[in-house]
Short mmCIF file of C-alpha atoms and ligand atoms in Angstrom, two decimals:
data_model
loop_
_atom_site.label_atom_id
_atom_site.label_comp_id
_atom_site.label_asym_id
_atom_site.label_seq_id
_atom_site.Cartn_x
_atom_site.Cartn_y
_atom_site.Cartn_z
CA MET C 1 0.06 0.13 0.12
CA PRO C 2 1.38 3.40 -0.80
CA HIS C 3 2.76 5.38 2.30
CA ARG C 4 0.34 8.19 1.48
CA VAL C 5 -2.52 5.84 1.36
CA MET C 6 -1.73 3.95 4.75
CA VAL C 7 -0.96 7.26 6.59
CA ALA C 8 -4.70 8.33 5.48
CA VAL C 9 -6.09 4.97 6.49
CA MET C 10 -4.48 5.16 9.95
CA GLU C 11 -5.77 8.72 10.38
CA ILE C 12 -9.23 7.07 10.23
CA ALA C 13 -8.56 4.05 11.88
CA ILE C 14 -6.91 5.12 15.03
CA PRO C 15 -9.64 7.13 16.28
CA VAL C 16 -12.32 4.48 15.40
CA LEU C 17 -10.15 2.01 17.34
CA GLY C 18 -10.46 4.34 20.34
CA THR C 19 -8.00 3.40 23.04
CA LEU C 20 -5.17 1.99 20.74
CA GLU C 21 -2.21 4.07 20.72
CA LEU C 22 -0.03 5.11 17.55
CA ALA C 23 2.93 4.23 19.80
CA SER C 24 1.65 0.64 20.02
CA LEU C 25 0.96 0.48 16.19
CA PRO C 26 3.25 -0.41 13.36
CA ILE C 27 4.62 2.98 11.91
CA PRO C 28 4.37 3.35 8.13
CA GLY C 29 7.62 4.43 6.73
CA GLY C 30 9.77 2.12 8.71
CA ASP C 31 11.91 3.60 11.34
CA ALA C 32 9.95 6.91 11.65
CA GLU C 33 9.15 7.31 15.42
CA PRO C 34 5.99 9.19 16.53
CA LEU C 35 5.97 12.80 17.65
CA THR C 36 7.27 13.94 14.26
CA ARG C 37 5.11 16.36 12.22
CA ALA C 38 4.14 13.42 10.13
CA PHE C 39 3.35 11.01 12.72
CA PRO C 40 1.57 12.52 15.72
CA LEU C 41 1.49 10.96 19.29
CA ARG C 42 -2.11 10.42 20.36
CA ARG C 43 -3.44 10.49 23.64
CA ARG C 44 -6.50 11.26 25.65
CA LEU C 45 -6.69 13.91 28.26
CA ARG C 46 -8.24 13.31 31.94
CA ASP C 47 -11.66 13.74 30.35
CA GLY C 48 -11.27 11.58 27.51
CA THR C 49 -10.86 13.92 24.94
CA PRO C 50 -8.56 12.75 22.15
CA VAL C 51 -5.63 14.97 21.18
CA ARG C 52 -2.79 14.59 18.99
CA LEU C 53 0.91 16.07 19.66
CA ARG C 54 3.32 17.03 17.03
CA MET C 55 6.26 18.83 16.16
CA MET C 56 5.74 22.24 14.71
CA ASP C 57 7.35 24.10 11.99
CA ALA C 58 6.61 27.24 9.88
CA ARG C 59 3.83 25.57 8.08
CA ASP C 60 2.06 26.11 11.54
CA ARG C 61 2.11 29.99 11.50
CA GLU C 62 -1.71 30.38 10.60
CA ARG C 63 -2.20 27.76 13.25
CA LEU C 64 -0.30 29.47 15.82
CA ARG C 65 -1.90 32.83 14.81
CA ALA C 66 -5.52 31.39 15.22
CA GLY C 67 -4.62 29.46 18.22
CA PHE C 68 -3.44 32.66 20.22
CA GLU C 69 -7.04 34.32 19.66
CA HIS C 70 -8.06 31.79 21.78
CA LEU C 71 -5.78 32.88 24.80
CA SER C 72 -7.55 34.97 27.21
CA PRO C 73 -5.86 38.53 27.98
CA ALA C 74 -4.70 37.19 31.24
CA SER C 75 -3.14 33.85 29.74
CA ARG C 76 -1.37 35.96 27.22
CA TYR C 77 0.06 38.27 29.80
CA ARG C 78 1.20 34.98 31.79
CA ARG C 79 2.95 33.66 28.61
CA PHE C 80 4.41 36.98 27.35
CA PHE C 81 4.75 39.24 30.68
CA THR C 82 3.13 41.99 28.59
CA PRO C 83 -0.30 42.73 27.31
CA VAL C 84 -0.25 41.35 23.87
CA PRO C 85 -3.54 42.24 21.71
CA ARG C 86 -2.12 40.28 18.62
CA LEU C 87 1.01 38.25 17.56
CA THR C 88 3.16 40.45 15.28
CA GLU C 89 4.80 39.16 12.27
CA GLY C 90 8.33 39.22 14.15
CA MET C 91 6.94 37.36 17.05
CA LEU C 92 5.23 34.70 14.77
CA ARG C 93 8.22 34.54 12.72
CA ARG C 94 10.43 33.67 15.98
CA LEU C 95 7.72 31.27 17.27
CA VAL C 96 7.65 29.09 14.11
CA ALA C 97 11.64 29.24 13.64
CA THR C 98 12.10 25.83 15.09
CA ASP C 99 14.54 23.43 13.90
CA GLU C 100 13.81 20.24 15.97
CA ARG C 101 17.14 20.32 17.40
CA ASP C 102 17.92 23.82 19.42
CA HIS C 103 14.41 25.14 19.26
CA VAL C 104 11.63 22.50 19.40
CA ALA C 105 7.92 23.27 19.42
CA ILE C 106 5.64 20.55 20.29
CA GLY C 107 1.59 21.62 19.31
CA ALA C 108 -1.50 19.87 20.51
CA GLU C 109 -4.55 19.75 18.45
CA MET C 110 -7.90 17.69 18.73
CA GLY C 111 -7.73 14.17 17.67
CA GLY C 112 -10.40 11.99 16.42
CA PRO C 113 -11.79 11.55 13.32
CA ARG C 114 -11.20 14.93 11.95
CA LEU C 115 -9.68 15.51 8.41
CA GLY C 116 -8.74 18.76 7.39
CA ARG C 117 -8.13 21.75 9.18
CA ARG C 118 -7.32 21.18 12.99
CA ASP C 119 -7.13 23.96 15.39
CA GLY C 120 -4.13 24.29 17.63
CA LEU C 121 -5.03 23.69 21.52
CA GLY C 122 -1.43 24.19 23.09
CA VAL C 123 2.17 24.49 22.37
CA ALA C 124 4.99 23.76 24.54
CA ARG C 125 8.88 24.64 23.33
CA PHE C 126 12.20 25.06 24.26
CA ILE C 127 15.09 27.07 23.19
CA ARG C 128 18.66 25.59 24.04
CA SER C 129 20.97 27.92 25.66
CA LYS C 130 23.95 29.34 23.66
CA GLU C 131 26.20 29.40 26.71
CA ASN C 132 25.32 26.07 28.08
CA PRO C 133 24.00 23.48 25.15
CA ALA C 134 22.63 21.03 28.10
CA GLU C 135 20.20 23.92 29.25
CA ALA C 136 17.18 25.32 27.61
CA GLU C 137 14.44 27.94 28.33
CA LEU C 138 10.78 26.40 28.35
CA ALA C 139 7.58 27.87 27.61
CA VAL C 140 3.94 26.56 27.24
CA ALA C 141 0.41 27.92 26.69
CA VAL C 142 -2.64 26.10 26.62
CA ILE C 143 -5.85 27.83 25.11
CA ASP C 144 -8.12 28.77 27.85
CA ASP C 145 -11.09 26.39 27.13
CA MET C 146 -8.81 23.50 27.30
CA GLN C 147 -6.89 24.39 30.30
CA GLY C 148 -7.21 22.37 33.55
CA ARG C 149 -7.91 18.90 31.69
CA GLY C 150 -4.06 17.71 31.87
CA LEU C 151 -3.06 18.88 28.34
CA GLY C 152 -0.39 21.40 29.84
CA GLY C 153 1.04 18.12 31.70
CA LEU C 154 0.91 16.29 28.54
CA LEU C 155 2.96 18.80 26.46
CA VAL C 156 5.62 19.26 29.10
CA GLN C 157 6.07 15.47 29.47
CA ALA C 158 6.19 15.24 25.45
CA LEU C 159 8.70 18.20 25.79
CA CYS C 160 10.90 16.30 28.52
CA TRP C 161 10.81 13.45 26.06
CA ALA C 162 12.18 15.43 22.86
CA ALA C 163 14.72 17.36 25.26
CA ARG C 164 16.60 14.47 26.68
CA ARG C 165 16.69 12.99 23.22
CA ARG C 166 18.56 16.12 22.26
CA GLY C 167 21.22 16.16 25.15
CA ILE C 168 19.12 18.80 27.21
CA GLU C 169 19.43 18.18 30.84
CA ARG C 170 17.94 21.15 32.74
CA PHE C 171 15.04 23.63 31.78
CA GLN C 172 14.54 27.20 32.92
CA ALA C 173 11.30 28.82 32.75
CA ILE C 174 10.29 32.24 33.69
CA VAL C 175 6.94 32.54 35.45
CA LEU C 176 4.79 35.40 37.18
CA PRO C 177 4.42 34.54 40.70
CA GLU C 178 0.93 34.46 40.58
CA ASN C 179 0.73 31.80 38.27
CA ASP C 180 0.10 28.66 40.12
CA GLU C 181 -0.97 26.65 37.23
CA MET C 182 2.55 26.91 35.70
CA ARG C 183 3.89 26.55 39.78
CA SER C 184 2.07 22.98 39.06
CA LEU C 185 3.55 22.26 35.82
CA VAL C 186 7.00 22.74 37.14
CA GLY C 187 6.19 20.22 39.81
CA VAL C 188 5.53 17.83 37.15
CA ILE C 189 8.63 18.11 35.69
CA ASP C 190 11.01 18.34 38.75
CA PRO C 191 9.50 18.35 42.44
CA GLU C 192 12.95 19.15 43.42
CA ALA C 193 12.99 22.27 40.97
CA ARG C 194 14.88 25.42 42.44
CA VAL C 195 13.27 28.98 42.14
CA ARG C 196 14.72 32.53 42.53
CA LEU C 197 13.11 35.64 42.07
CA GLU C 198 14.25 38.25 39.68
CA ASP C 199 12.29 41.68 39.40
CA GLY C 200 9.42 39.94 40.95
CA LEU C 201 9.32 37.10 38.16
CA ARG C 202 10.18 33.46 39.31
CA ILE C 203 12.77 31.79 37.28
CA TYR C 204 12.65 28.05 37.75
CA ASP C 205 15.59 25.43 37.31
CA MET C 206 14.54 21.96 36.72
CA SER C 207 16.28 18.79 36.04
CA VAL C 208 14.54 17.25 32.59
CA PRO C 209 13.30 13.77 33.73
CA ASP C 210 14.00 10.92 31.19
CA VAL C 211 10.62 10.39 30.00
CA ALA C 212 9.67 7.10 27.99
CA LEU C 213 7.35 7.75 25.12
CA ASN C 214 4.91 5.35 26.50
CA GLU C 215 5.02 6.97 29.64
CA ILE C 216 3.93 10.53 28.20
CA GLY C 217 0.22 11.10 29.41
CA THR C 218 0.39 8.49 32.28
CA GLY C 219 1.17 8.89 36.15
CA TYR C 220 -0.36 11.70 37.49
CA ARG C 221 1.81 12.37 40.68
CA ARG C 222 -0.49 14.34 42.84
CA GLY C 223 1.11 16.35 45.64
CA ALA C 224 4.47 16.38 43.75
CA VAL C 225 3.85 20.36 43.69
CA ASP C 226 3.51 20.51 47.59
CA ARG C 227 7.36 19.71 47.78
CA LEU C 228 8.21 22.83 45.42
CA SER C 229 10.26 25.13 47.63
CA ASP C 230 10.70 28.77 47.38
CA ALA C 231 13.74 28.55 49.43
CA GLY C 232 16.75 30.60 48.14
CA GLU C 233 14.73 33.05 46.38
CA LEU C 234 17.37 35.91 45.20
CA VAL C 235 16.18 39.38 44.31
CA VAL C 236 18.05 41.13 41.73
CA SER C 237 17.42 44.48 39.66
CA GLY C 238 17.16 45.24 35.86
CA VAL C 239 14.13 43.81 34.46
CA ARG C 240 14.70 45.13 31.10
CA ASP C 241 18.16 43.11 31.06
CA LEU C 242 16.12 40.00 32.25
CA LEU C 243 13.34 40.54 29.70
CA GLN C 244 16.10 41.10 26.77
CA ARG C 245 17.40 37.57 27.76
CA ILE C 246 13.78 35.73 27.45
CA ARG C 247 14.34 34.50 23.90
CA LEU C 248 10.97 32.88 23.64
CA ARG C 249 9.16 36.09 23.35
C1 COA Y 1 0.20 27.02 32.70
C2 COA Y 1 -0.80 26.33 31.70
C3 COA Y 1 0.06 25.90 30.27
C4 COA Y 1 -1.28 24.92 32.20
O1 COA Y 1 -2.08 24.40 31.27
P1 COA Y 1 -3.24 23.29 31.77
O2 COA Y 1 -3.50 22.34 30.51
O3 COA Y 1 -4.31 23.98 32.13
O4 COA Y 1 -2.37 22.33 32.98
P2 COA Y 1 -2.78 20.40 33.34
O5 COA Y 1 -4.30 20.62 33.36
O6 COA Y 1 -2.00 19.77 32.74
O7 COA Y 1 -2.14 20.79 34.86
C5 COA Y 1 -3.00 21.27 35.70
C6 COA Y 1 -2.77 20.27 36.94
O8 COA Y 1 -2.88 19.06 36.67
C7 COA Y 1 -1.49 18.53 37.02
N1 COA Y 1 -0.94 17.66 36.19
C8 COA Y 1 -1.01 17.67 34.74
N2 COA Y 1 -0.10 16.52 34.16
C9 COA Y 1 0.55 16.01 35.39
C10 COA Y 1 1.16 14.88 35.42
N3 COA Y 1 1.82 14.36 34.34
N4 COA Y 1 1.73 14.45 36.79
C11 COA Y 1 1.22 15.17 37.71
N5 COA Y 1 0.48 16.26 37.79
C12 COA Y 1 -0.19 16.60 36.68
C13 COA Y 1 -1.02 19.75 37.22
O9 COA Y 1 0.07 19.47 38.32
C14 COA Y 1 -1.90 20.63 38.08
O10 COA Y 1 -2.06 20.32 39.05
P3 COA Y 1 -3.21 21.11 39.84
O11 COA Y 1 -4.57 20.58 39.77
O12 COA Y 1 -2.74 20.78 41.48
O13 COA Y 1 -3.14 22.44 39.35
C15 COA Y 1 -2.05 27.12 31.32
O14 COA Y 1 -2.81 27.45 32.63
C16 COA Y 1 -1.57 28.38 30.40
O15 COA Y 1 -1.43 28.20 29.23
N6 COA Y 1 -1.55 29.51 31.10
C17 COA Y 1 -1.06 30.48 30.28
C18 COA Y 1 0.16 30.70 29.76
C19 COA Y 1 1.21 30.57 31.05
O16 COA Y 1 1.15 30.97 32.07
N7 COA Y 1 2.26 29.88 30.51
C20 COA Y 1 3.38 29.84 31.39
C21 COA Y 1 4.63 30.60 31.34
S1 COA Y 1 6.08 30.03 30.51
#
């Protein structure tokens, strides 16, 4: 069967088969592994909603722009630390300038038997540090209607999988102090994460867990967040310097 046809058949068959995951099926094309652009990783959220995760690139520009429209002003502020009424051309260009190595973005879209256009539900990304190639900056956003269902956790677990396979051992994330949801996600990645305060922003430093592909979307460890400590917070000034260092914006 031609490769193209087989992919189309699987697109329809997998949702129909219900709980079967792509990871457990033979992948057309031989050695290709899921969670690329062509072969999404299929999972269900806590409420059963089917989603597909895959690598994003410049072809996702319009999808990203459309997804941004579904972020509330509060979510935009939490992601970009400034009111962002719309994504500028420059921001869009930077956000889709992925290379699957040093800048990786994993996007989520609705799963199930939907052919054609799929709306973006959320994105988790990292950009490798120029100074230390074993470190990267992490950022994540989920559209407001889909928050609180485990999608953020799913995305960051998938990102950890991708990061470790690219030699990244530590993530840094810059987070507003009132952002409890992101604090929870930091706990999902590393319950022992360190945090310091710079100009009122929390800078988390996490060890990236070695997540196996079949562990992504499993093992909700309730209570992990409670162990996150705020000890060792350090206040330094120069918010402009800090924001200039934020490459994910
Ligand atoms: C932060 C954000 C991405 C979270 O997304 P989300 O889809 O709502 O997150 P989840 O539903 O996966 O996580 C919510 C809860 O599930 C838990 N959870 C999710 N995956 C988990 C896992 N694998 N193991 C344990 N717990 C998990 C979280 O700890 C959290 O627990 P809580 O109920 O105690 O809060 C979302 O709120 C958002 O987009 N905010 C705006 C942008 C932003 O703030 N970005 C951060 C700056 S980079």
